[in-house]
mmCIF file of C-alpha atoms in Angstrom:
data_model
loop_
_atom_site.group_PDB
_atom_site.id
_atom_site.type_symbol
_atom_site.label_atom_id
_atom_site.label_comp_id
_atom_site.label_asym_id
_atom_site.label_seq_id
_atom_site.Cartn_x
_atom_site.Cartn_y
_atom_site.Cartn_z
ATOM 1 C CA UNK A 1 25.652 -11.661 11.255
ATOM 2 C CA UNK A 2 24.151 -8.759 12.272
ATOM 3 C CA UNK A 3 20.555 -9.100 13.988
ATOM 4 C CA UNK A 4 19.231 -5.699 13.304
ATOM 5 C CA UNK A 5 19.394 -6.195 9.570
ATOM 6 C CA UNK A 6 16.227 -6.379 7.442
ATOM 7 C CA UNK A 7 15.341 -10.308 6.844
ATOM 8 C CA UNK A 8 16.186 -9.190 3.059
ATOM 9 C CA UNK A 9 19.644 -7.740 3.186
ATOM 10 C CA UNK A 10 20.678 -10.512 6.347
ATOM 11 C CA UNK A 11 20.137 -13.216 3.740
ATOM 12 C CA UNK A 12 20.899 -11.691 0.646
ATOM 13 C CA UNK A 13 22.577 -14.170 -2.018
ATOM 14 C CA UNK A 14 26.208 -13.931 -1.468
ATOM 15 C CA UNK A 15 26.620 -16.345 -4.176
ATOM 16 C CA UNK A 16 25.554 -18.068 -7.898
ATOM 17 C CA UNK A 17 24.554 -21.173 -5.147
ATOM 18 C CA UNK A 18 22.269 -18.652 -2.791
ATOM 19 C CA UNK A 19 20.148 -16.971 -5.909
ATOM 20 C CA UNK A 20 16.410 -18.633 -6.112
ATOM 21 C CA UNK A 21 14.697 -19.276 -8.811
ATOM 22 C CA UNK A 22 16.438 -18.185 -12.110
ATOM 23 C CA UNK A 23 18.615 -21.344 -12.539
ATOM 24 C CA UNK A 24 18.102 -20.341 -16.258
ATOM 25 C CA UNK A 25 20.564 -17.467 -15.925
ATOM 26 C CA UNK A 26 22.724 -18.365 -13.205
ATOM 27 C CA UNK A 27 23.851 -21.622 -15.427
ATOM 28 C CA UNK A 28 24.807 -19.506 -18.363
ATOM 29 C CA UNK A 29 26.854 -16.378 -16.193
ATOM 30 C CA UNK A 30 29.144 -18.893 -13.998
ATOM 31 C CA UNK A 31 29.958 -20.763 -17.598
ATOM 32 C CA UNK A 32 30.955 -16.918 -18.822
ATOM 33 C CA UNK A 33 32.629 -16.912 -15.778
ATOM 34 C CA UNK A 34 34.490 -20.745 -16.208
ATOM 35 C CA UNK A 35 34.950 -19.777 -19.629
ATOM 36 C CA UNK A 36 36.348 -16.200 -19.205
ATOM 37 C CA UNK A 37 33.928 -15.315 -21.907
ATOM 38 C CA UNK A 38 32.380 -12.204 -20.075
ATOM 39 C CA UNK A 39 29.925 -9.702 -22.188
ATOM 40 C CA UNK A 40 30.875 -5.461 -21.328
ATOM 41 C CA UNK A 41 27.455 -4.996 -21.081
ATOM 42 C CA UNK A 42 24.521 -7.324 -19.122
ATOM 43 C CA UNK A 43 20.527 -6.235 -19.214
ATOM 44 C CA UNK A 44 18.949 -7.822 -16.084
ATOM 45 C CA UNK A 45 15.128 -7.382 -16.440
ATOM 46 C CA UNK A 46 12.467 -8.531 -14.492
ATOM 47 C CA UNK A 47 9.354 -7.926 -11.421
ATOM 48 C CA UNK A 48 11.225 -6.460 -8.162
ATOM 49 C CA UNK A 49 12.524 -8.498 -5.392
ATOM 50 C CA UNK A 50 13.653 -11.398 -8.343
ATOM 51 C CA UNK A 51 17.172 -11.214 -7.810
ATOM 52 C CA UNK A 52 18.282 -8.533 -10.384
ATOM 53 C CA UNK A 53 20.748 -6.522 -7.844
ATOM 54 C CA UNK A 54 21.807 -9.444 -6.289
ATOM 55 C CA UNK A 55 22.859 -11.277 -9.067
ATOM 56 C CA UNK A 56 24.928 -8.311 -10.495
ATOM 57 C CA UNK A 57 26.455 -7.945 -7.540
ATOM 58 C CA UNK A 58 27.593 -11.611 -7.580
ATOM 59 C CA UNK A 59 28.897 -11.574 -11.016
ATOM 60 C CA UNK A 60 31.080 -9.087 -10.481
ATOM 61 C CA UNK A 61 32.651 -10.528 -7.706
ATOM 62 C CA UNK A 62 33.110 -13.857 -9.540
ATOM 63 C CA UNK A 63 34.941 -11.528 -12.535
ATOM 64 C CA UNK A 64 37.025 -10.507 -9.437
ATOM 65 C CA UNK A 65 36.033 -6.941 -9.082
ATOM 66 C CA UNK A 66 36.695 -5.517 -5.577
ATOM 67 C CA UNK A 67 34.303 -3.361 -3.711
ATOM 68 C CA UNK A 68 36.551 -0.278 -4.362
ATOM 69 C CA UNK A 69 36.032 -0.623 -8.047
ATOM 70 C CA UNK A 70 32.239 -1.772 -7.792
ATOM 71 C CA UNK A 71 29.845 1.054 -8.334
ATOM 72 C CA UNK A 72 26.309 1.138 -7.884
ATOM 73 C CA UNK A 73 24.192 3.894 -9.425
ATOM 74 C CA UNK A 74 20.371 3.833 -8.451
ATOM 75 C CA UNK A 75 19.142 5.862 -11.779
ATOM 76 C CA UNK A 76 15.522 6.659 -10.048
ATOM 77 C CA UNK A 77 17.506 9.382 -8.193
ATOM 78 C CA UNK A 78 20.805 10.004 -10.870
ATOM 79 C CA UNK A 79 18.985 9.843 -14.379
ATOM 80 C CA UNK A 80 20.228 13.025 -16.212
ATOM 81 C CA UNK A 81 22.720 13.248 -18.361
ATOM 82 C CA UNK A 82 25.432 15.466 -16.063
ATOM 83 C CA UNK A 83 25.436 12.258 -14.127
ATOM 84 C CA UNK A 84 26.054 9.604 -16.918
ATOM 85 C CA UNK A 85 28.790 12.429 -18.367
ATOM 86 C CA UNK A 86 30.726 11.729 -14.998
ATOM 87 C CA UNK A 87 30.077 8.243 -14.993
ATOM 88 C CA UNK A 88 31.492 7.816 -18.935
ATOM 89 C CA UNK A 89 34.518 10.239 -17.168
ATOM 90 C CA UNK A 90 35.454 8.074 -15.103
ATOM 91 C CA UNK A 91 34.835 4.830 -16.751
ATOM 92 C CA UNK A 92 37.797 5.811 -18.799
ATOM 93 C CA UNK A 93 40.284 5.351 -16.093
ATOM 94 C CA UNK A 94 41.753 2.555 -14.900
ATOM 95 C CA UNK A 95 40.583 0.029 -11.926
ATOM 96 C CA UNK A 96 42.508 0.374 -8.749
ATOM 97 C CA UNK A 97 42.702 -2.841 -7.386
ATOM 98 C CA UNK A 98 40.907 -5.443 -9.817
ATOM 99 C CA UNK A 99 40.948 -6.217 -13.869
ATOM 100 C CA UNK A 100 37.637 -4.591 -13.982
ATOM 101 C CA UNK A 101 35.458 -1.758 -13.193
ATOM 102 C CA UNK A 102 31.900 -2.677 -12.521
ATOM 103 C CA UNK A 103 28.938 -0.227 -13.206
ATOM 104 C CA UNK A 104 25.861 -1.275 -11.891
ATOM 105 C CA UNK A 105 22.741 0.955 -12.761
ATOM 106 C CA UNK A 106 19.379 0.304 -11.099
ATOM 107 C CA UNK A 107 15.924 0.913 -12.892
ATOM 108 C CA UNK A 108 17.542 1.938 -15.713
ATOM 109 C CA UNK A 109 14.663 2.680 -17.271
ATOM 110 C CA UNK A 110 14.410 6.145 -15.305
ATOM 111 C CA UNK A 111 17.319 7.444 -17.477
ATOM 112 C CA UNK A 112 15.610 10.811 -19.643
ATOM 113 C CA UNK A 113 16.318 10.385 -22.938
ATOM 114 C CA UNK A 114 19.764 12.689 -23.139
ATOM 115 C CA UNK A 115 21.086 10.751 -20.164
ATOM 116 C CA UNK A 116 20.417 7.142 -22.116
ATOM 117 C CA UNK A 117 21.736 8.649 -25.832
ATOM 118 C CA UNK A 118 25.068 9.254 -24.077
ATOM 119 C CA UNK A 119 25.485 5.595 -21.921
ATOM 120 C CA UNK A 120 24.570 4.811 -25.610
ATOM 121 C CA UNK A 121 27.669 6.097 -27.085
ATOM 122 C CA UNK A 122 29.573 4.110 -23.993
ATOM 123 C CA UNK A 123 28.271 0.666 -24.891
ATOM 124 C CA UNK A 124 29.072 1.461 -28.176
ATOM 125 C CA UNK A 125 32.672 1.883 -27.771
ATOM 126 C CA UNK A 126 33.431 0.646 -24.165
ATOM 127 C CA UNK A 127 36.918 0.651 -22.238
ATOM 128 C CA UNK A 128 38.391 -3.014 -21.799
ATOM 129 C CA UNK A 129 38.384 -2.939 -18.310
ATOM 130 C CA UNK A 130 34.595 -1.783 -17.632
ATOM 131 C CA UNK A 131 31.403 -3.969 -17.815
ATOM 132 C CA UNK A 132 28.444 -2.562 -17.246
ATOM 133 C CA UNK A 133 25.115 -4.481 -15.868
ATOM 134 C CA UNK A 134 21.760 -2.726 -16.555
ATOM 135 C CA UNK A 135 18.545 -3.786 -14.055
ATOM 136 C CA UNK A 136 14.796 -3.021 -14.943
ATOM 137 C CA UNK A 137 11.590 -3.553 -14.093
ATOM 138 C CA UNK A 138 10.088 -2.195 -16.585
ATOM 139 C CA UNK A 139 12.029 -3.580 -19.856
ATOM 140 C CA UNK A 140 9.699 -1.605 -22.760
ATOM 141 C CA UNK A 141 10.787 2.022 -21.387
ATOM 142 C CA UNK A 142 14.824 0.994 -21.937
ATOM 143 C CA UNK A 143 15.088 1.870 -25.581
ATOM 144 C CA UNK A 144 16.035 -0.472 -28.625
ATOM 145 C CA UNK A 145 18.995 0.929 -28.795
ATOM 146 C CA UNK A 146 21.001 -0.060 -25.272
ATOM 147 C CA UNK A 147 19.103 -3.084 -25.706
ATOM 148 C CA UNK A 148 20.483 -4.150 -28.463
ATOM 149 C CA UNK A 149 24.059 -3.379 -26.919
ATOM 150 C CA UNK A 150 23.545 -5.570 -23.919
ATOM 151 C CA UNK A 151 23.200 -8.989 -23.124
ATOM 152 C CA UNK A 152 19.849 -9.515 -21.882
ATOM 153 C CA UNK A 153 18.447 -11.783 -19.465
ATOM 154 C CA UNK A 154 14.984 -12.035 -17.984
ATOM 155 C CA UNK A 155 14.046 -12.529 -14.445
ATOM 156 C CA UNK A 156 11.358 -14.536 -13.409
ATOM 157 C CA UNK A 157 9.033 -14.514 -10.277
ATOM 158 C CA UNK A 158 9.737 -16.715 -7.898
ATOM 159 C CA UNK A 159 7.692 -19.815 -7.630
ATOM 160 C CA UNK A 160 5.450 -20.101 -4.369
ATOM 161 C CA UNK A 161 6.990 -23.830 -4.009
ATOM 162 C CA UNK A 162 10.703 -22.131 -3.585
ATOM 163 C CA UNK A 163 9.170 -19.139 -1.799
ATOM 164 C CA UNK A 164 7.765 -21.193 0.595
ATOM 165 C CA UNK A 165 10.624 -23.429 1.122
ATOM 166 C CA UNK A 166 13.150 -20.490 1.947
ATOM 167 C CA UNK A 167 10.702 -18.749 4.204
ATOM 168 C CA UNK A 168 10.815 -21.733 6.553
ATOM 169 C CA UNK A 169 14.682 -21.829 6.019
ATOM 170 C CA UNK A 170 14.805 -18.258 7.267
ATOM 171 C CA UNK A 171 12.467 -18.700 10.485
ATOM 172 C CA UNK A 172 14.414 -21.769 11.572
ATOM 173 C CA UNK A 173 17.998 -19.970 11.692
ATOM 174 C CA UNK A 174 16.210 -17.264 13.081
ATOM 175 C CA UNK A 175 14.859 -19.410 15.991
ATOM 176 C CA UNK A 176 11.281 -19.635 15.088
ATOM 177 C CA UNK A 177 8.923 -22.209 14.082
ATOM 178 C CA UNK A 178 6.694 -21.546 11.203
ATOM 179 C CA UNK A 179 3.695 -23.739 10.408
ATOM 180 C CA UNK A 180 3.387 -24.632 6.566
ATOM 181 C CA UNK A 181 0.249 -22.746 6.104
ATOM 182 C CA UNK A 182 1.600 -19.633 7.263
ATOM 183 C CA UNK A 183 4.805 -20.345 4.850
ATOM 184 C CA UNK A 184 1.853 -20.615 1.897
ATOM 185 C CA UNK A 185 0.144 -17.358 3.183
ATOM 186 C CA UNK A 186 3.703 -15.617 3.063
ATOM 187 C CA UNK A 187 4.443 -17.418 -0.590
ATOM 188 C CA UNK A 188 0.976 -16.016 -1.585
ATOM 189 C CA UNK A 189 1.107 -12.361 -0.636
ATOM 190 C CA UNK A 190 4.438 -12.012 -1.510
ATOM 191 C CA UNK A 191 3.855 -12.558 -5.312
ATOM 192 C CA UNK A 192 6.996 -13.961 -6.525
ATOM 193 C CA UNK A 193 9.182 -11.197 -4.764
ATOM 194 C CA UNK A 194 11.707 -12.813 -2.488
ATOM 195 C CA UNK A 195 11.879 -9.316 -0.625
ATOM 196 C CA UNK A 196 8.443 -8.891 -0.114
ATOM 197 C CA UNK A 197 8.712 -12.569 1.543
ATOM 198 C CA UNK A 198 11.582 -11.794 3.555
ATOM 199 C CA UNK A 199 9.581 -8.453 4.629
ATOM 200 C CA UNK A 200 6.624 -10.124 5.686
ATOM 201 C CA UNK A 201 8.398 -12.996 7.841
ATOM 202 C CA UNK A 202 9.862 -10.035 9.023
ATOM 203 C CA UNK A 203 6.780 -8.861 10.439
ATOM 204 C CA UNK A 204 5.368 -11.599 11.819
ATOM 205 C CA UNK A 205 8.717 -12.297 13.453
ATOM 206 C CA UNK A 206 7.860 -8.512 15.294
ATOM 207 C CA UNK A 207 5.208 -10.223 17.309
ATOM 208 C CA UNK A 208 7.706 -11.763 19.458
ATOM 209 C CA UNK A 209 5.971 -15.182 19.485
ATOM 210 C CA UNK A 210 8.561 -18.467 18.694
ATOM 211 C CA UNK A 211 5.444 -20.582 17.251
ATOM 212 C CA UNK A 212 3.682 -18.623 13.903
ATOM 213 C CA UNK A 213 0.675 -20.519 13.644
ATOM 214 C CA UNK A 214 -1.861 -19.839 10.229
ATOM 215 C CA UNK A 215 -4.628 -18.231 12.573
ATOM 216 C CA UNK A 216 -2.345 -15.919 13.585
ATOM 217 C CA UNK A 217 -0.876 -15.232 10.120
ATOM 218 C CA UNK A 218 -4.058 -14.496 8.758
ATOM 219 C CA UNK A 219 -4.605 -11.989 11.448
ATOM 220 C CA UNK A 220 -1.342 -10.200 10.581
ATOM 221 C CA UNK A 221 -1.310 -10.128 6.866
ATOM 222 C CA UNK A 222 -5.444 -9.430 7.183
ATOM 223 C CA UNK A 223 -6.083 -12.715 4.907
ATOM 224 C CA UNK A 224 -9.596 -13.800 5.005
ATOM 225 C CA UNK A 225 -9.869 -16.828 8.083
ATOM 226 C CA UNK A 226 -10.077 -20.197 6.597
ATOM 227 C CA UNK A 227 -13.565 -20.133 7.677
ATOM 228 C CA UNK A 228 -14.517 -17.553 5.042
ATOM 229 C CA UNK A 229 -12.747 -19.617 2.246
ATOM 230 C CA UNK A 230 -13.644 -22.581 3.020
ATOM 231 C CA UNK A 231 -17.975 -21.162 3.220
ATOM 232 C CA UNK A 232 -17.499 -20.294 -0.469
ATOM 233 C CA UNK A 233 -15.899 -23.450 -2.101
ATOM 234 C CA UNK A 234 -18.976 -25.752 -0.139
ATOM 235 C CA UNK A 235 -21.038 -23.364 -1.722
ATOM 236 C CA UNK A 236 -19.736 -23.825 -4.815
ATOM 237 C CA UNK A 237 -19.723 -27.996 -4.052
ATOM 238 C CA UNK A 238 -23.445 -28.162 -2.629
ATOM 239 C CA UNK A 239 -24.299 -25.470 -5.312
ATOM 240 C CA UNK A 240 -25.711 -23.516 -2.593
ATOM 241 C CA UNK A 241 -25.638 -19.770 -3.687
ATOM 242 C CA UNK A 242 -27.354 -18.286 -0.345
ATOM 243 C CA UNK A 243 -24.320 -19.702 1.555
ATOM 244 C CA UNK A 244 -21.804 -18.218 -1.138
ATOM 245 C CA UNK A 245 -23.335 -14.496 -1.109
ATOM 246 C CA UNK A 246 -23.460 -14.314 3.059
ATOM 247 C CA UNK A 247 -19.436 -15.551 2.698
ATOM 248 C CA UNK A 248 -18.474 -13.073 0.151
ATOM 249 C CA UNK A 249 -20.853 -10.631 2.568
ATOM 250 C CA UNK A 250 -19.371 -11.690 5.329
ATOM 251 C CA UNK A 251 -15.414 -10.999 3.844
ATOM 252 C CA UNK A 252 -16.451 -7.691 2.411
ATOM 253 C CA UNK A 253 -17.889 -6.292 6.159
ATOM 254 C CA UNK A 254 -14.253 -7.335 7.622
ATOM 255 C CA UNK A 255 -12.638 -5.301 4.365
ATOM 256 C CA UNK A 256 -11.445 -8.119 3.118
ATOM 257 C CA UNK A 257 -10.061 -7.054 -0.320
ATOM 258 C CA UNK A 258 -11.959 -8.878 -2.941
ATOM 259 C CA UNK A 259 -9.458 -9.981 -5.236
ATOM 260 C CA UNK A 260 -7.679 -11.259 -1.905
ATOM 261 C CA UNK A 261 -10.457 -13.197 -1.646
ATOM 262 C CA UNK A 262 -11.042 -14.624 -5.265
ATOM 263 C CA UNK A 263 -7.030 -15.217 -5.217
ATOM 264 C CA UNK A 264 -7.554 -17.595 -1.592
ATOM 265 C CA UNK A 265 -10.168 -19.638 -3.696
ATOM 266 C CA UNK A 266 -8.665 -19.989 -6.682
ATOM 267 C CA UNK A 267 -5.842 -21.621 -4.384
ATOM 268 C CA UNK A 268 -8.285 -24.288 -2.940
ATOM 269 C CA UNK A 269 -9.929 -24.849 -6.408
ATOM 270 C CA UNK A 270 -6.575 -25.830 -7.685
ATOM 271 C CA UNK A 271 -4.991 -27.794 -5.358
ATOM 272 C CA UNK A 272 -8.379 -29.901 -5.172
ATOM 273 C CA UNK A 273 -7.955 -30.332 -9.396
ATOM 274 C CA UNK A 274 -4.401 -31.236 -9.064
ATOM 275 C CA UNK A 275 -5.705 -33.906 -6.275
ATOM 276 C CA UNK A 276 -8.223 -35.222 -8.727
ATOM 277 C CA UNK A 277 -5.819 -34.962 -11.934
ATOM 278 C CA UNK A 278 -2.875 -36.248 -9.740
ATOM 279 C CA UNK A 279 -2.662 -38.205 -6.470
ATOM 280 C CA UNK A 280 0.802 -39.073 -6.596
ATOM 281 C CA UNK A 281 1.157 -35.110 -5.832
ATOM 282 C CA UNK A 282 -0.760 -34.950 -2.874
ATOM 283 C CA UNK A 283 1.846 -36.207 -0.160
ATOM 284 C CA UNK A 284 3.549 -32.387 -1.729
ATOM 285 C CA UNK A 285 0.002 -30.883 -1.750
ATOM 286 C CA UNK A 286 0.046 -31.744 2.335
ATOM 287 C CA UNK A 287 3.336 -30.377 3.174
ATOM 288 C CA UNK A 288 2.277 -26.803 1.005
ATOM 289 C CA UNK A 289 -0.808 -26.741 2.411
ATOM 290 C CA UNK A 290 -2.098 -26.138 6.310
ATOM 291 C CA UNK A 291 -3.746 -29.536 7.880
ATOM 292 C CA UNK A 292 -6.974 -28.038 8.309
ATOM 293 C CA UNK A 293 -6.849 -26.776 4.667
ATOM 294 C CA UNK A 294 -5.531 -30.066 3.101
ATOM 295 C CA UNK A 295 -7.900 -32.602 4.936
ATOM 296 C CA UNK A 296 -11.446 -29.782 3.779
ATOM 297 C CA UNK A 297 -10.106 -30.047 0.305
ATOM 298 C CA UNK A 298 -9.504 -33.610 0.727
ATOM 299 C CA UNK A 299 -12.917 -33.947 1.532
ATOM 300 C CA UNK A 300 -14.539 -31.885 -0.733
ATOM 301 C CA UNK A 301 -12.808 -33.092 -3.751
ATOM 302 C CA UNK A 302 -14.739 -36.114 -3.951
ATOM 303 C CA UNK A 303 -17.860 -34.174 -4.205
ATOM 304 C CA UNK A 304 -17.594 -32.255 -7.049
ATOM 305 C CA UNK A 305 -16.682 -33.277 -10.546
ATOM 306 C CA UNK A 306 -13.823 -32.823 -12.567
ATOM 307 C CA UNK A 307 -15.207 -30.530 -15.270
ATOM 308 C CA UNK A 308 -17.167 -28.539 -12.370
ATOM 309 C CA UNK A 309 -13.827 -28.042 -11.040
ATOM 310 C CA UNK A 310 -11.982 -26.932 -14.373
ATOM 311 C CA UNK A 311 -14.958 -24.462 -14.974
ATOM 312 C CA UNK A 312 -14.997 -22.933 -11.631
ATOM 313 C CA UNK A 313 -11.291 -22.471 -12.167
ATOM 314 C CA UNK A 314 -11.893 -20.482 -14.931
ATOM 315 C CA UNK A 315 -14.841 -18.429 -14.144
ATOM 316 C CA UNK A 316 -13.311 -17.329 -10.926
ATOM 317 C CA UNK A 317 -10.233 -16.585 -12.915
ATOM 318 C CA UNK A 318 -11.777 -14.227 -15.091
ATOM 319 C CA UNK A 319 -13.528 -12.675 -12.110
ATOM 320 C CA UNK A 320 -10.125 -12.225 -10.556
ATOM 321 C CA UNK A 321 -8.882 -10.626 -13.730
ATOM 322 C CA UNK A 322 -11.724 -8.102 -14.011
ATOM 323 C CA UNK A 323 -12.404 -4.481 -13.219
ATOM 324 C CA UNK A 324 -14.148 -4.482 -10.159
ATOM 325 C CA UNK A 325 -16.354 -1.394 -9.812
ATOM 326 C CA UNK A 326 -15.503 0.573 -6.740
ATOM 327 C CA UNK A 327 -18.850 0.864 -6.330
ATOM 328 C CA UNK A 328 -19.551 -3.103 -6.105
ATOM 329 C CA UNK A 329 -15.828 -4.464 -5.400
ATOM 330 C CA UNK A 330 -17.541 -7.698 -4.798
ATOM 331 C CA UNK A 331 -19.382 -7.729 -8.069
ATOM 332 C CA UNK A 332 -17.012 -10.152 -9.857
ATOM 333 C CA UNK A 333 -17.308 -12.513 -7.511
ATOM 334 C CA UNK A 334 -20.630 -13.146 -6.820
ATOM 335 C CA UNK A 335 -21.314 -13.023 -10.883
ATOM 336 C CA UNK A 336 -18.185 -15.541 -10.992
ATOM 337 C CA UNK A 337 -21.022 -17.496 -8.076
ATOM 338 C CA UNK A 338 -24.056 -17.395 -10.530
ATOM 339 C CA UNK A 339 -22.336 -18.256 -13.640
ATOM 340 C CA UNK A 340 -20.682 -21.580 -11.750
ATOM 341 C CA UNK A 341 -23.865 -22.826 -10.050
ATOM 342 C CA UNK A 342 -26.206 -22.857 -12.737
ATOM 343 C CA UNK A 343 -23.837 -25.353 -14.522
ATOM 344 C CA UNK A 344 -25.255 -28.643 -13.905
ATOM 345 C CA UNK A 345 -22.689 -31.252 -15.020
ATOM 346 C CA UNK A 346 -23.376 -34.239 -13.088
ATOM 347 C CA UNK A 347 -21.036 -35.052 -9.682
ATOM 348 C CA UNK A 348 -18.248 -37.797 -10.537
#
């Protein structure tokens, strides 16, 4: 395998087995596969980095389609309708080496309107030997029409949990040792994209150090340090709002993105809930979660009360989800601060 490859195309899924996360689709394409029941026209949709290319790419190998006969059409830079004329063209002729001719057209949705009225006419009356597969990322600008001609299945983002797993996977064939909180950090950031994962190990792995410790990560990725995070929830515990504005100060003079920020707390807030709701779960909690991290939220678990928790939850949810003024980025949060200390529900 070649070294100088990008993390992402090195360990690209080269099979149904290798593709995270979307067990819900991969199930029903190898039984179209098993079953030699294969649609001439598949809609992958979903957020970038889910799978979408790789997939396609998978099923039509398993249909047997050889590389000559496999072609891939990124529609962000071929979306007018001379192109789709020579791709209808030659859709007409034969495949040279396999039973069929596979078209696979990235973010489709960047077709103009002539170019998508005549892949429309296509999928209406398609050659035997050509199956096309669709891939979005933006599903409501492919119009009802090709829709409707495809089969359609929707990509999801990839749970931290797996995220996390695979990053660790990676790092150990690639010689390095990666602590479990900088596999959460990674899982974090990269938002369900297993790219963006794969991109971000990659950087970290450009330091040249064997050992990736969470300090370190934090650096890197410019998270907030666990000191920061960790201010703000016993604020929120000892209901102590001078020591939650000087940490939200404190993140916003090291331009620490705010919503970073509220996104790193919401973490700890749940993970303490599911502690309190759950016990059984927190043998997992302490392999997702950094030592340091697990045995603070350990800690502080038992001083707050379950419905403080839930409502903290959801206050600094909301604050995550509004529109911070660029004026007072940190706004949000330190409303989110008020609103949760003056509850007074008494500690369990």
């Amino acid at each position: 395998m070649d070294n100088n490859l990008a993390l992402y195309r090195k360990y690209r899924p080269q099979s149904f087995a290798d593709v995270l996360g979307q067990d819900h689709i991969v199930g029903i394409l190898k039984n179209a596969v098993k079953l030699d029941r294969i649609s001439h026209a598949y809609l992958f949709s979903g957020p970038r980095g889910t799978g979408k290319t790789s997939t396609a790419r998978i099923l039509a190998r398993e249909v047997g389609c050889a590389d000559v006969d496999l072609m891939e059409i990124d529609a962000a830079s071929s979306r007018g309708i001379d192109e789709i004329r020579a791709l209808r063209d030659a859709a007409r002729f034969s495949p040279l080496q396999s039973k069929f001719k596979v078209y696979i057209i990235d973010e489709v949705h960047m077709l103009t309107k002539e170019a998508f009225n005549a892949l429309l006419k296509t999928l209406e009356e398609p050659p035997r030997h050509v199956i096309f597969i669709l891939a979005t990322t933006e599903l409501e600008k492919v119009p009802e029409t090709i829709i409707s001609r495809c089969q359609t299945f929707s990509f999801h983002k990839i749970p931290e949990t797996i995220l996390r797993q695979a990053v660790i996977k990676t790092a150990k064939k690639e010689g390095f040792d990666l602590d479990n909180e900088s596999a959460g950090l990674i899982a974090l950031f990269a938002e369900g994209s297993f790219r963006d994962a794969q991109g971000l190990l990659d950087k970290l792995f450009g330091l040249g150090e064997n050992k990736i410790e969470g300090a370190r990560t934090r650096e890197i990725l410019s998270a907030p340090a666990r000191d920061l995070i960790e201010g703000f929830v016993l604020a929120v515990v000892e209901k102590n709002a001078e020591q939650g504005l000087a940490s939200i100060n404190q993140a916003l003079e090291k331009n620490i993105d705010p919503n970073l920020f509220i996104k790193l707390i919401l973490r700890d807030f749940r993970a303490m809930l599911i502690m309190k709701m759950a016990p059984n779960l927190q043998k997992q909690l302490a392999k997702d979660l950094g030592e340091r991290e697990f045995e603070f939220l350990t800690k502080q678990k038992e001083k707050i009360a379950q419905p403080n928790m839930e409502n903290a939850l959801r206050i600094l949810l909301d604050s995550h989800h509004a529109r911070s003024n660029p004026y007072l980025p940190q706004l949000p949060l330190e409303l989110a601060l008020a609103k949760i200390i003056s509850i007074n529900t008494p500690n369990a």
